[in-house]
mmCIF file of C-alpha atoms in Angstrom:
data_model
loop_
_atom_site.group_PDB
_atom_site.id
_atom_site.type_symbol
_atom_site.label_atom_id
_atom_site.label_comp_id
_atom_site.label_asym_id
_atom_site.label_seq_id
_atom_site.Cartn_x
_atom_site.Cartn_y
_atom_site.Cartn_z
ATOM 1 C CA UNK A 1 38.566 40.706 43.025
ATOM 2 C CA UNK A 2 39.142 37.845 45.580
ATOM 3 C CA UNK A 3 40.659 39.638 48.584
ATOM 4 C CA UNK A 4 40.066 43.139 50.075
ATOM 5 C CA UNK A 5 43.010 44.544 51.598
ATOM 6 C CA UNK A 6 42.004 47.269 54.301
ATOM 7 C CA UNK A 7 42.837 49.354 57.640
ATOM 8 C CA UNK A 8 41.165 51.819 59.303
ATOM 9 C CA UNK A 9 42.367 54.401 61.606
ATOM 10 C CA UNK A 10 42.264 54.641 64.991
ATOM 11 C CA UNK A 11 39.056 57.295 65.299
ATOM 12 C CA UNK A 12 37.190 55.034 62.679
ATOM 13 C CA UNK A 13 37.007 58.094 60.493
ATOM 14 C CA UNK A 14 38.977 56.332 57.738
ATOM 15 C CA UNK A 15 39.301 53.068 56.081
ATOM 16 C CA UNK A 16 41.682 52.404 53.411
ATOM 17 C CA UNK A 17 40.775 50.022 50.842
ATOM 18 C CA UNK A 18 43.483 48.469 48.376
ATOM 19 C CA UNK A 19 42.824 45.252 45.696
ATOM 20 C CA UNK A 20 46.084 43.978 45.936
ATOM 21 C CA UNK A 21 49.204 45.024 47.825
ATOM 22 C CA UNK A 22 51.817 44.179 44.635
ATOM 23 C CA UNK A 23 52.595 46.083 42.409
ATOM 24 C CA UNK A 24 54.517 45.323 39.087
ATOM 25 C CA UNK A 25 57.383 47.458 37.810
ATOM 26 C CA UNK A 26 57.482 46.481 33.628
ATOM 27 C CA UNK A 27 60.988 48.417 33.645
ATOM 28 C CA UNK A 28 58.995 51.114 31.305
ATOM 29 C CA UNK A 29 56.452 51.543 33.580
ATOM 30 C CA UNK A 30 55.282 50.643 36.883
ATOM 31 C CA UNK A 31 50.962 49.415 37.900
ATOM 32 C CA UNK A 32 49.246 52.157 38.902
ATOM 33 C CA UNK A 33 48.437 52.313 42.855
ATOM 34 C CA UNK A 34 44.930 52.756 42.729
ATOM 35 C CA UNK A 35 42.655 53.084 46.446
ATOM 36 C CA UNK A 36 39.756 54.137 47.926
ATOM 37 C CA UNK A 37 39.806 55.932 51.399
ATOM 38 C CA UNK A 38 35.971 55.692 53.033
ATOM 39 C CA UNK A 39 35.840 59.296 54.966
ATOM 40 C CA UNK A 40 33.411 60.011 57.651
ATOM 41 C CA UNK A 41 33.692 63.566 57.878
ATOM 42 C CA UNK A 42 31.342 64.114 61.261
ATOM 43 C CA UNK A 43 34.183 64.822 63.167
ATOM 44 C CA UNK A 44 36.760 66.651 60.748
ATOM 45 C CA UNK A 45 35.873 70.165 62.218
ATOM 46 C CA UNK A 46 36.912 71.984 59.035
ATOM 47 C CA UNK A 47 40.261 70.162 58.466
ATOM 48 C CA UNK A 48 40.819 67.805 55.066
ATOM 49 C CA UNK A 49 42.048 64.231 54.445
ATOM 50 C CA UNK A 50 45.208 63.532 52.688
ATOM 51 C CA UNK A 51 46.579 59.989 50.947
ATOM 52 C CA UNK A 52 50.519 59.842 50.370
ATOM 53 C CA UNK A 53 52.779 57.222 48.647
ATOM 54 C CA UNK A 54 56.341 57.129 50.382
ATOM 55 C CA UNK A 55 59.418 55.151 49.034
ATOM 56 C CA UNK A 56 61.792 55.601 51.949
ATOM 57 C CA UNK A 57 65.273 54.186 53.080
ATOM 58 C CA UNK A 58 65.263 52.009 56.682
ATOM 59 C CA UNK A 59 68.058 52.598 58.415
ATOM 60 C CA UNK A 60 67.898 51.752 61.620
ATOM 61 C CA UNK A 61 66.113 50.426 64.962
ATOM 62 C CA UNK A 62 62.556 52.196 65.563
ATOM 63 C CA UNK A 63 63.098 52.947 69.011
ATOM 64 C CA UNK A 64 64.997 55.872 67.495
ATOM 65 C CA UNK A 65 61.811 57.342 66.404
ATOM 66 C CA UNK A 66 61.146 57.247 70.153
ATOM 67 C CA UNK A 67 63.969 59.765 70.938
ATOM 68 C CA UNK A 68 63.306 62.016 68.404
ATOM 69 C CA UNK A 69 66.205 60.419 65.535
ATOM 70 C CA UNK A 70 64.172 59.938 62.585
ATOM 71 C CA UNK A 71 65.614 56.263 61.337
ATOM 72 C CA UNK A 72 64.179 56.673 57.549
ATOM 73 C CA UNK A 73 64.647 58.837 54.672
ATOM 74 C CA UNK A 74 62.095 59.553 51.831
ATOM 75 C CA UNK A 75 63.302 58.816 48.646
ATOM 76 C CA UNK A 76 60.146 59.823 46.868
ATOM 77 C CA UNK A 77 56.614 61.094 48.438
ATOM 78 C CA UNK A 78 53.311 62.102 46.805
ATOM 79 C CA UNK A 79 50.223 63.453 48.123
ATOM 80 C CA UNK A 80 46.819 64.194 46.803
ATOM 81 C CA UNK A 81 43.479 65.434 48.500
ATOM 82 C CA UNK A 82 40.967 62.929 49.145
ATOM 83 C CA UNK A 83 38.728 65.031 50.920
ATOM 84 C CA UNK A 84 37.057 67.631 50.267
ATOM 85 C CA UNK A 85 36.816 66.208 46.635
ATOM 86 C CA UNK A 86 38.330 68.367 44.122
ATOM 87 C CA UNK A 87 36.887 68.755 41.078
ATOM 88 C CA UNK A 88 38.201 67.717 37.754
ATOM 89 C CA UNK A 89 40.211 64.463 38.825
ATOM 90 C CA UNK A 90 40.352 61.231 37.183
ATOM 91 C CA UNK A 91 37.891 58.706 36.907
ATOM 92 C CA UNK A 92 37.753 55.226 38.393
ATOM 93 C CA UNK A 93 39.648 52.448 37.581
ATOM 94 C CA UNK A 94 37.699 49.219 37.355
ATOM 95 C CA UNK A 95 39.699 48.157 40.726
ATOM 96 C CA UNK A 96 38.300 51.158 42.123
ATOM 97 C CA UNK A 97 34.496 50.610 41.059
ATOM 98 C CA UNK A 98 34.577 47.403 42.709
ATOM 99 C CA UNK A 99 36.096 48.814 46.305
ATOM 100 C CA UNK A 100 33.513 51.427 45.862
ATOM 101 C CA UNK A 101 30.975 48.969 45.763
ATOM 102 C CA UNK A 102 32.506 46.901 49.153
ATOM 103 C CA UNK A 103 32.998 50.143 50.746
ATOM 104 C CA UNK A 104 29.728 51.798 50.366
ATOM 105 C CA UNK A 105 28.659 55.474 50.909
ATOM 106 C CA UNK A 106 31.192 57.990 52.051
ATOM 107 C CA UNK A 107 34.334 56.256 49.673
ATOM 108 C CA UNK A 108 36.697 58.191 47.635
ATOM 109 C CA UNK A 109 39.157 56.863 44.801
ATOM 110 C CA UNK A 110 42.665 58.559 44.597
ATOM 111 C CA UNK A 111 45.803 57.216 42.076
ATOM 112 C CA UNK A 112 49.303 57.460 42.183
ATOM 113 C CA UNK A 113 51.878 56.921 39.099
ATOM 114 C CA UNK A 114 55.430 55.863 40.448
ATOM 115 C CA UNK A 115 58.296 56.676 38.536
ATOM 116 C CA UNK A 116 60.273 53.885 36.912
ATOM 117 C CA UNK A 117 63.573 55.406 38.527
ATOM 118 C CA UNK A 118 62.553 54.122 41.991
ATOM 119 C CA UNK A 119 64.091 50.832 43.490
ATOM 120 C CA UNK A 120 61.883 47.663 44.510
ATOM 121 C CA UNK A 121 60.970 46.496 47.950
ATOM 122 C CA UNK A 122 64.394 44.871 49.689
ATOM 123 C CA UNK A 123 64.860 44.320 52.929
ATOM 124 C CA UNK A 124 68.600 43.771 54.522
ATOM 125 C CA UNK A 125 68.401 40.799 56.242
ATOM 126 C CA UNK A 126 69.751 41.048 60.031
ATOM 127 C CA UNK A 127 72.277 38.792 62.047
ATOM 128 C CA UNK A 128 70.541 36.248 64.804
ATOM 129 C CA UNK A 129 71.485 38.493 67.564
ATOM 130 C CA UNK A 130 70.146 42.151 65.812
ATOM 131 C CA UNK A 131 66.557 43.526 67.028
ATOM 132 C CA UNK A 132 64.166 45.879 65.262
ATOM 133 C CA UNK A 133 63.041 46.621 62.082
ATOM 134 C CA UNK A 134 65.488 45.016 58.995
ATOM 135 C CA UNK A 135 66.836 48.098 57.017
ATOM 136 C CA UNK A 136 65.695 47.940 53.859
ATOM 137 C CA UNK A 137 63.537 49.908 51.367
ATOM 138 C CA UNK A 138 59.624 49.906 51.780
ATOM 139 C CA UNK A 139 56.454 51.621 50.415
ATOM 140 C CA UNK A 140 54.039 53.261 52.774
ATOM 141 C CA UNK A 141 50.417 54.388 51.663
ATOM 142 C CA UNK A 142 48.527 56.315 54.466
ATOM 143 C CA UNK A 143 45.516 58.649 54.972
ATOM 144 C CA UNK A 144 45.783 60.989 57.674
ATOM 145 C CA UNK A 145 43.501 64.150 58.701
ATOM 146 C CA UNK A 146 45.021 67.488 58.675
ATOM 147 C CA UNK A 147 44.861 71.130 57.890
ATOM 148 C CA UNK A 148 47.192 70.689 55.046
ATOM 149 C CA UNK A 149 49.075 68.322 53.046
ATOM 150 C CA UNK A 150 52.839 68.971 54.523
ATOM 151 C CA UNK A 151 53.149 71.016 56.790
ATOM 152 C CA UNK A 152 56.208 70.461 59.603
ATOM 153 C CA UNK A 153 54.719 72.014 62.540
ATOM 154 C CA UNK A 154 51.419 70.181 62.261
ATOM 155 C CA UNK A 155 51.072 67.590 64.990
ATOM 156 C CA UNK A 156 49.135 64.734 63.388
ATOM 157 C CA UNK A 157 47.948 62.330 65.827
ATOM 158 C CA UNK A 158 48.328 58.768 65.280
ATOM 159 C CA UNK A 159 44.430 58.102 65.658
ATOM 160 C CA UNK A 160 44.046 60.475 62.546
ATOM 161 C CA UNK A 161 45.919 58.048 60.309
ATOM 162 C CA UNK A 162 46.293 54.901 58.747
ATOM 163 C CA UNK A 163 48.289 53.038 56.757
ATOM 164 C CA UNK A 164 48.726 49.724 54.038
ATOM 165 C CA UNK A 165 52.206 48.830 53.178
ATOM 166 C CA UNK A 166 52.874 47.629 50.096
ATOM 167 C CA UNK A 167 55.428 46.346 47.541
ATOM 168 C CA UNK A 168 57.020 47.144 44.273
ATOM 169 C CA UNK A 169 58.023 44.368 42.671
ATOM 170 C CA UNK A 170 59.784 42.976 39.322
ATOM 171 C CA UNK A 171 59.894 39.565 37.644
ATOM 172 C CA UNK A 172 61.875 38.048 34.925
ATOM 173 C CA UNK A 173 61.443 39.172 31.950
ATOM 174 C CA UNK A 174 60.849 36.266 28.959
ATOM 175 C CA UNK A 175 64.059 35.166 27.510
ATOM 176 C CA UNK A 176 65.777 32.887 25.271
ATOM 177 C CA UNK A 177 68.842 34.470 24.559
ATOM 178 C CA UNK A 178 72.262 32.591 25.492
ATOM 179 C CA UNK A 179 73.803 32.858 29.072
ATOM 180 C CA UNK A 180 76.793 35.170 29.334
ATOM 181 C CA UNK A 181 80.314 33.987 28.403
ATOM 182 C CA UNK A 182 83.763 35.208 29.727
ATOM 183 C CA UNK A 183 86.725 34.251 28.410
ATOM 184 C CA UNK A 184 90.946 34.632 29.681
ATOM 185 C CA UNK A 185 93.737 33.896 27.792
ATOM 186 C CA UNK A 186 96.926 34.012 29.536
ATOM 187 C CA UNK A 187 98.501 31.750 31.626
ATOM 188 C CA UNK A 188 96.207 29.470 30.462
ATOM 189 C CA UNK A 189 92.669 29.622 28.555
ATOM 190 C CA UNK A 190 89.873 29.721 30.472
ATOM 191 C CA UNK A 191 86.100 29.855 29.151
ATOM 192 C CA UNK A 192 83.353 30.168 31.434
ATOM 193 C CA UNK A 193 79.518 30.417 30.452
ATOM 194 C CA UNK A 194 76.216 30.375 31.810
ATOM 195 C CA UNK A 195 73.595 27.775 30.765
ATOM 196 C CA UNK A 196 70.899 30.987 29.798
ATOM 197 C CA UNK A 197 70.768 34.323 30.401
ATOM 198 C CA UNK A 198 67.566 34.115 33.500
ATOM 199 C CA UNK A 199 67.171 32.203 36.878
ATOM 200 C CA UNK A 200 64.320 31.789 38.771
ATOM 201 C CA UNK A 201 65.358 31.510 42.700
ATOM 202 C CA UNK A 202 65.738 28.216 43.323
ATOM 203 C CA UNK A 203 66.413 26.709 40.044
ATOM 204 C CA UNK A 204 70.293 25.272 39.788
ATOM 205 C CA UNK A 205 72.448 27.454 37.852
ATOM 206 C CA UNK A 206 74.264 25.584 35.138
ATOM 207 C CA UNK A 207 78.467 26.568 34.825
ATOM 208 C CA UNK A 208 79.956 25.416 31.947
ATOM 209 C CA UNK A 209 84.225 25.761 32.324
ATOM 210 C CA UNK A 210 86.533 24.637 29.580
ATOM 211 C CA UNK A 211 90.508 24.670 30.404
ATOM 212 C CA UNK A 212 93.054 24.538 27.851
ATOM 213 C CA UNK A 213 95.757 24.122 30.040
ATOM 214 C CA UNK A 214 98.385 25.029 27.318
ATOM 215 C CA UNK A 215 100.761 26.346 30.555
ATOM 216 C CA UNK A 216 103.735 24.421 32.467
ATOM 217 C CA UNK A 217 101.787 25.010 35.497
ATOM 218 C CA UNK A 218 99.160 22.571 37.032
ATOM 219 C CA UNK A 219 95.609 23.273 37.617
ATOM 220 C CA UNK A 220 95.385 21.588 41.633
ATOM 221 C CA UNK A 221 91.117 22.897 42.040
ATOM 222 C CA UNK A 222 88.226 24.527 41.190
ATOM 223 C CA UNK A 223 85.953 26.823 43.016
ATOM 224 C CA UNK A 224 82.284 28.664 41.814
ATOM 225 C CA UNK A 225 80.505 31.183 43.922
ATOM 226 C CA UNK A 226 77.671 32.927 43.377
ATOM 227 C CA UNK A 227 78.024 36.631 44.326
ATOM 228 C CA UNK A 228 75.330 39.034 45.766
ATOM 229 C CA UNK A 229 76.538 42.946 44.865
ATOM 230 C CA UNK A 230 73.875 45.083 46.854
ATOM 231 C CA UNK A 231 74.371 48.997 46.266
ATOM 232 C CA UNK A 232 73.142 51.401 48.967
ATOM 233 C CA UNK A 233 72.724 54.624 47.012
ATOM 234 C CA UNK A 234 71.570 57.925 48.856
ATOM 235 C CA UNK A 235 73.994 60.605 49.980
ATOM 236 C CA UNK A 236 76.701 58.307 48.327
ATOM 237 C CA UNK A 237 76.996 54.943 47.041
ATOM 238 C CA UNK A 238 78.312 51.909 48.654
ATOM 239 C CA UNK A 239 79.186 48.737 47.865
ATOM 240 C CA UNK A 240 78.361 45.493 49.679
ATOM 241 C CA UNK A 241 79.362 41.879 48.365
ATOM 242 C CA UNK A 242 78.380 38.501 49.853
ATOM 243 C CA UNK A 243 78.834 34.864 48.664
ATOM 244 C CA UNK A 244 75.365 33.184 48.763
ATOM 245 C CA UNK A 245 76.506 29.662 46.945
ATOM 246 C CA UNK A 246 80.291 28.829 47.444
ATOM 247 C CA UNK A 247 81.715 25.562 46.134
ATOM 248 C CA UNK A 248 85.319 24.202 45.848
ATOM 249 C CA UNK A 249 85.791 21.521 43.434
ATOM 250 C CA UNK A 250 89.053 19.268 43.175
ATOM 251 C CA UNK A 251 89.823 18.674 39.590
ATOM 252 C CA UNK A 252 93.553 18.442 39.016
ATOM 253 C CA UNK A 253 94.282 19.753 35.318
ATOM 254 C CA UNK A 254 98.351 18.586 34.435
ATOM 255 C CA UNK A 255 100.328 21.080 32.449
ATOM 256 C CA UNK A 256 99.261 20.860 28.301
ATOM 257 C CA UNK A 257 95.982 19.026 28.517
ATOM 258 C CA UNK A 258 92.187 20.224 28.332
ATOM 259 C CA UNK A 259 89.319 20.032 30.514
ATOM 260 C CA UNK A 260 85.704 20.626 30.233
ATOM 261 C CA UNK A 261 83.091 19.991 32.786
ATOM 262 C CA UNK A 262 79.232 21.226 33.473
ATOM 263 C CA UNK A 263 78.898 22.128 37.050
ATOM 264 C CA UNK A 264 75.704 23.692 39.003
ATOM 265 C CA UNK A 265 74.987 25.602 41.800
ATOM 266 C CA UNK A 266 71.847 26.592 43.466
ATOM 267 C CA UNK A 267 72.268 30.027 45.825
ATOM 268 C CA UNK A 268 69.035 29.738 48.101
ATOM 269 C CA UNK A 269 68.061 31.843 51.310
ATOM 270 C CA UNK A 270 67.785 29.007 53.139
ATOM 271 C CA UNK A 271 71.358 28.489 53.178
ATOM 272 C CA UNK A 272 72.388 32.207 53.804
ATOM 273 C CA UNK A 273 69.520 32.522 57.189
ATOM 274 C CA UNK A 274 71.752 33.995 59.550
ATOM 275 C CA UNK A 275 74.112 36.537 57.644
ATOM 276 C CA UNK A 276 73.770 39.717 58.064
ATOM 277 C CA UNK A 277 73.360 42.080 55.626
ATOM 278 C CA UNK A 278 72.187 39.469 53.112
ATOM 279 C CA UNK A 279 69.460 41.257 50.728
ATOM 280 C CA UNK A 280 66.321 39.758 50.207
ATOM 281 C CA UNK A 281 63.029 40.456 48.320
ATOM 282 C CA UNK A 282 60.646 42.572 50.882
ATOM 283 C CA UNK A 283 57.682 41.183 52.371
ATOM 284 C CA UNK A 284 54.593 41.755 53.938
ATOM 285 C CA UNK A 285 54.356 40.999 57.625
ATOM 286 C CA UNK A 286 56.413 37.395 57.970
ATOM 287 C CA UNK A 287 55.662 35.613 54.768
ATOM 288 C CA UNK A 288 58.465 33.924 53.434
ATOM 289 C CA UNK A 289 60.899 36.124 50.789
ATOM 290 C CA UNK A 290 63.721 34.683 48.804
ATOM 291 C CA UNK A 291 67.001 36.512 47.958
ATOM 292 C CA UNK A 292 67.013 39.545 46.315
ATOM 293 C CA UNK A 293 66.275 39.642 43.253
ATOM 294 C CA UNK A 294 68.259 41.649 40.435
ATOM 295 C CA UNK A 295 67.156 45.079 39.642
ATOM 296 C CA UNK A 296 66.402 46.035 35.794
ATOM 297 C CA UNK A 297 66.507 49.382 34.938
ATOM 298 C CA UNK A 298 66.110 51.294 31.708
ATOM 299 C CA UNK A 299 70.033 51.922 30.148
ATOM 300 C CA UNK A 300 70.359 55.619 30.002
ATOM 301 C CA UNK A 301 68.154 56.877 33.106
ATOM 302 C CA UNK A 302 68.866 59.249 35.549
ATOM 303 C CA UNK A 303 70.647 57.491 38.479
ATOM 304 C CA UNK A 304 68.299 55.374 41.001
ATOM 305 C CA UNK A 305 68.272 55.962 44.625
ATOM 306 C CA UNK A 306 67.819 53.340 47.120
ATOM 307 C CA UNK A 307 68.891 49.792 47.165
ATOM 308 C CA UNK A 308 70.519 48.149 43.709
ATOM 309 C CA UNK A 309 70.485 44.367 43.499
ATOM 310 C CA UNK A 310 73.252 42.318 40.996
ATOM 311 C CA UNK A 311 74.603 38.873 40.914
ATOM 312 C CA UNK A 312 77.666 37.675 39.028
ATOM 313 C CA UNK A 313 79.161 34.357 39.130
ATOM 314 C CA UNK A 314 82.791 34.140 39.933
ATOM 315 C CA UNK A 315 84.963 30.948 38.356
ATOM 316 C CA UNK A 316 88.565 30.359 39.932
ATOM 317 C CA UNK A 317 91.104 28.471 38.799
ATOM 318 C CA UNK A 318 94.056 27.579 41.155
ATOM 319 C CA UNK A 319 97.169 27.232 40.088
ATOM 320 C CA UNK A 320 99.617 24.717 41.948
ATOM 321 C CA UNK A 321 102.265 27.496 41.818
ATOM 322 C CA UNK A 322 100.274 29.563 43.816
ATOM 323 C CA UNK A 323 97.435 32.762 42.547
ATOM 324 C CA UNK A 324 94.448 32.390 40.396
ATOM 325 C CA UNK A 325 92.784 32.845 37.396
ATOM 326 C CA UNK A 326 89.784 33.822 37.550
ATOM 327 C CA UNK A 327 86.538 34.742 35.218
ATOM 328 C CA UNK A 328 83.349 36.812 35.827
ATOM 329 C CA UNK A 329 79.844 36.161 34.461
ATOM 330 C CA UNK A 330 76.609 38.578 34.948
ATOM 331 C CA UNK A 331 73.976 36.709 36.618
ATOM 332 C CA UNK A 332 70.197 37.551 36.490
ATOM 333 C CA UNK A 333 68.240 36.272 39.156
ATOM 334 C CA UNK A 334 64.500 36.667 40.032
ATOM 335 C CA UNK A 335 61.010 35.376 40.333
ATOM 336 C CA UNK A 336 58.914 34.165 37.381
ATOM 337 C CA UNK A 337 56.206 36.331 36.199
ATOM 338 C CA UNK A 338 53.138 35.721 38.974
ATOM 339 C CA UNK A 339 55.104 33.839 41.453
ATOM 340 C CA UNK A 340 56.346 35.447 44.488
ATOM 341 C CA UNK A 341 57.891 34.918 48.164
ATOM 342 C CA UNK A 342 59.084 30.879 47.952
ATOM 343 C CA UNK A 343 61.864 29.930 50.141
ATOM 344 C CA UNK A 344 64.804 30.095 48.002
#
């Protein structure tokens, strides 16, 4: 274990202690959040000490919180009793023997298991101008001291508490299956297909476009944008798209002749830094983040809440007589296995 992660609270009754701050959704399953909290119970006066795990919704600026207008939602919370220790819990992970062990006397392990149904750590990223806290979805882990677990007239004071954000993440999964391919017949034939089925951020996305331009119309341009779907799901679900990568190409096509061309395009963050409401990958204080990347899910489960990340890759083809034609490809874009938070 290279790097201790830790906060304590405000009394110094509790320390958290976490091993890393990541943690890897497999699509099946999800790495186990495992912690030790170091109590000193001198000055508990009978009540107990309580970890939780919160997936919430960010909606808004935190000086709401101030006048009472709670600015989050809780998508999915667990608790468990740290202290007093009840009997019959799990044993230690070998993360957790080895915070013990920096820790000392006085430390207590606790585990959570997050569903697989739960969205990753994205952040909405705000315009120059905006102030506060980007909405987003996080993950909170705190210890607090109280007389129970949830109770909503408790008063918990801040000194009683403390807290380690951290993230749920995904990466690409291996792959060496062939990129999608989309295909329109009518006025003219157009086949568009991507060079693999995966992206990292920052690597350029190969286009392939073949024309068979067996129309009486002529084909005056080209243009390729990358498309960023992000899907706000909690009371309902909405819809946002942005262009992150936008290109216009001028290939004139004449009436019954063919065309076939590789293009690329790259979508990065660092092209996209002041629109609002662009998604990105969360992060932890201000490291750097790329965009968001695309949310797997298993096919068949029960409806995630949250944030919901695609891409798709839109080819148009105008027509010198005026409209388009125009073909769709899915696009799957995220971070290698290991690597996180470049600036793409």
């Amino acid at each position: 274990m290279s790097k201790v992660f830790k906060k304590t609270s405000g009394n110094g009754d509790l320390t958290l202690y976490l091993g890393k701050r990541d943690f890897v959704d497999h699509v099946t399953s999800v790495d186990i959040v495992d912690g030790v909290l170091k109590v000193d119970p001198a000055n508990l006066n009978g009540r107990k000490v309580f970890v939780y795990l919160a997936c919430a919704f960010r909606y808004g600026s935190e000086d709401l919180d101030v006048i009472g207008l709670s600015c989050r939602r809780d998508i999915w919370v667990k608790r468990v009793q740290v202290f007093p220790v009840i009997a019959g819990g799990i044993g230690k992970t070998p993360m957790q023997e080895a915070l013990v062990k920096k820790a000392g006397e006085q430390a207590h392990h606790f585990s959570f298991e997050m569903p697989t149904n739960l969205p990753c750590s994205v952040a909405l990223q705000p315009g120059p101008n905006d102030s506060g806290k980007a909405c987003g979805v996080d993950f909170e882990l705190k210890a607090y001291i109280a007389n129970a677990a949830d109770d909503g007239d408790e008063v918990i004071e801040k000194k009683d508490t403390c807290r380690l954000m951290i993230r749920k993440i995904q990466f690409s999964p291996a792959s060496t299956n062939a990129g999608p391919k989309a295909e329109i017949t009518s006025p003219l034939q157009l086949s568009a297909s991507l060079g693999k089925e995966n992206y990292y951020h920052g690597d350029p996305i190969s286009i392939n476009v073949k024309i068979n331009n067996d129309s009486s119309k002529v084909v005056k341009k080209i243009k390729i944008t990358v498309e960023q779907n992000t899907a706000v799901v909690l009371y309902s679900s909405d819809n946002y798209v942005k262009a992150v990568c936008s290109e216009e190409f001028g290939e004139t096509i004449n009436a019954n002749s063919t065309f076939e061309k590789e293009f690329t395009m790259t979508p990065l963050l660092a092209n996209n830094s002041e629109k609002r409401g662009i998604a990105v990958d969360g992060r932890l204080k201000d490291g750097d983040t790329n965009l968001a990347s695309t949310t797997l899910c298993e096919s068949g489960e029960k409806e995630m809440q949250g944030i919901i990340i695609s891409y798709k890759v839109k080819v148009s083809v105008s027509l010198s007589s005026g409209g388009d034609v125009v073909a769709e490809l899915p696009l799957i874009l995220m971070s290698p296995n290991g690597h996180l938070g470049s600036n793409s």
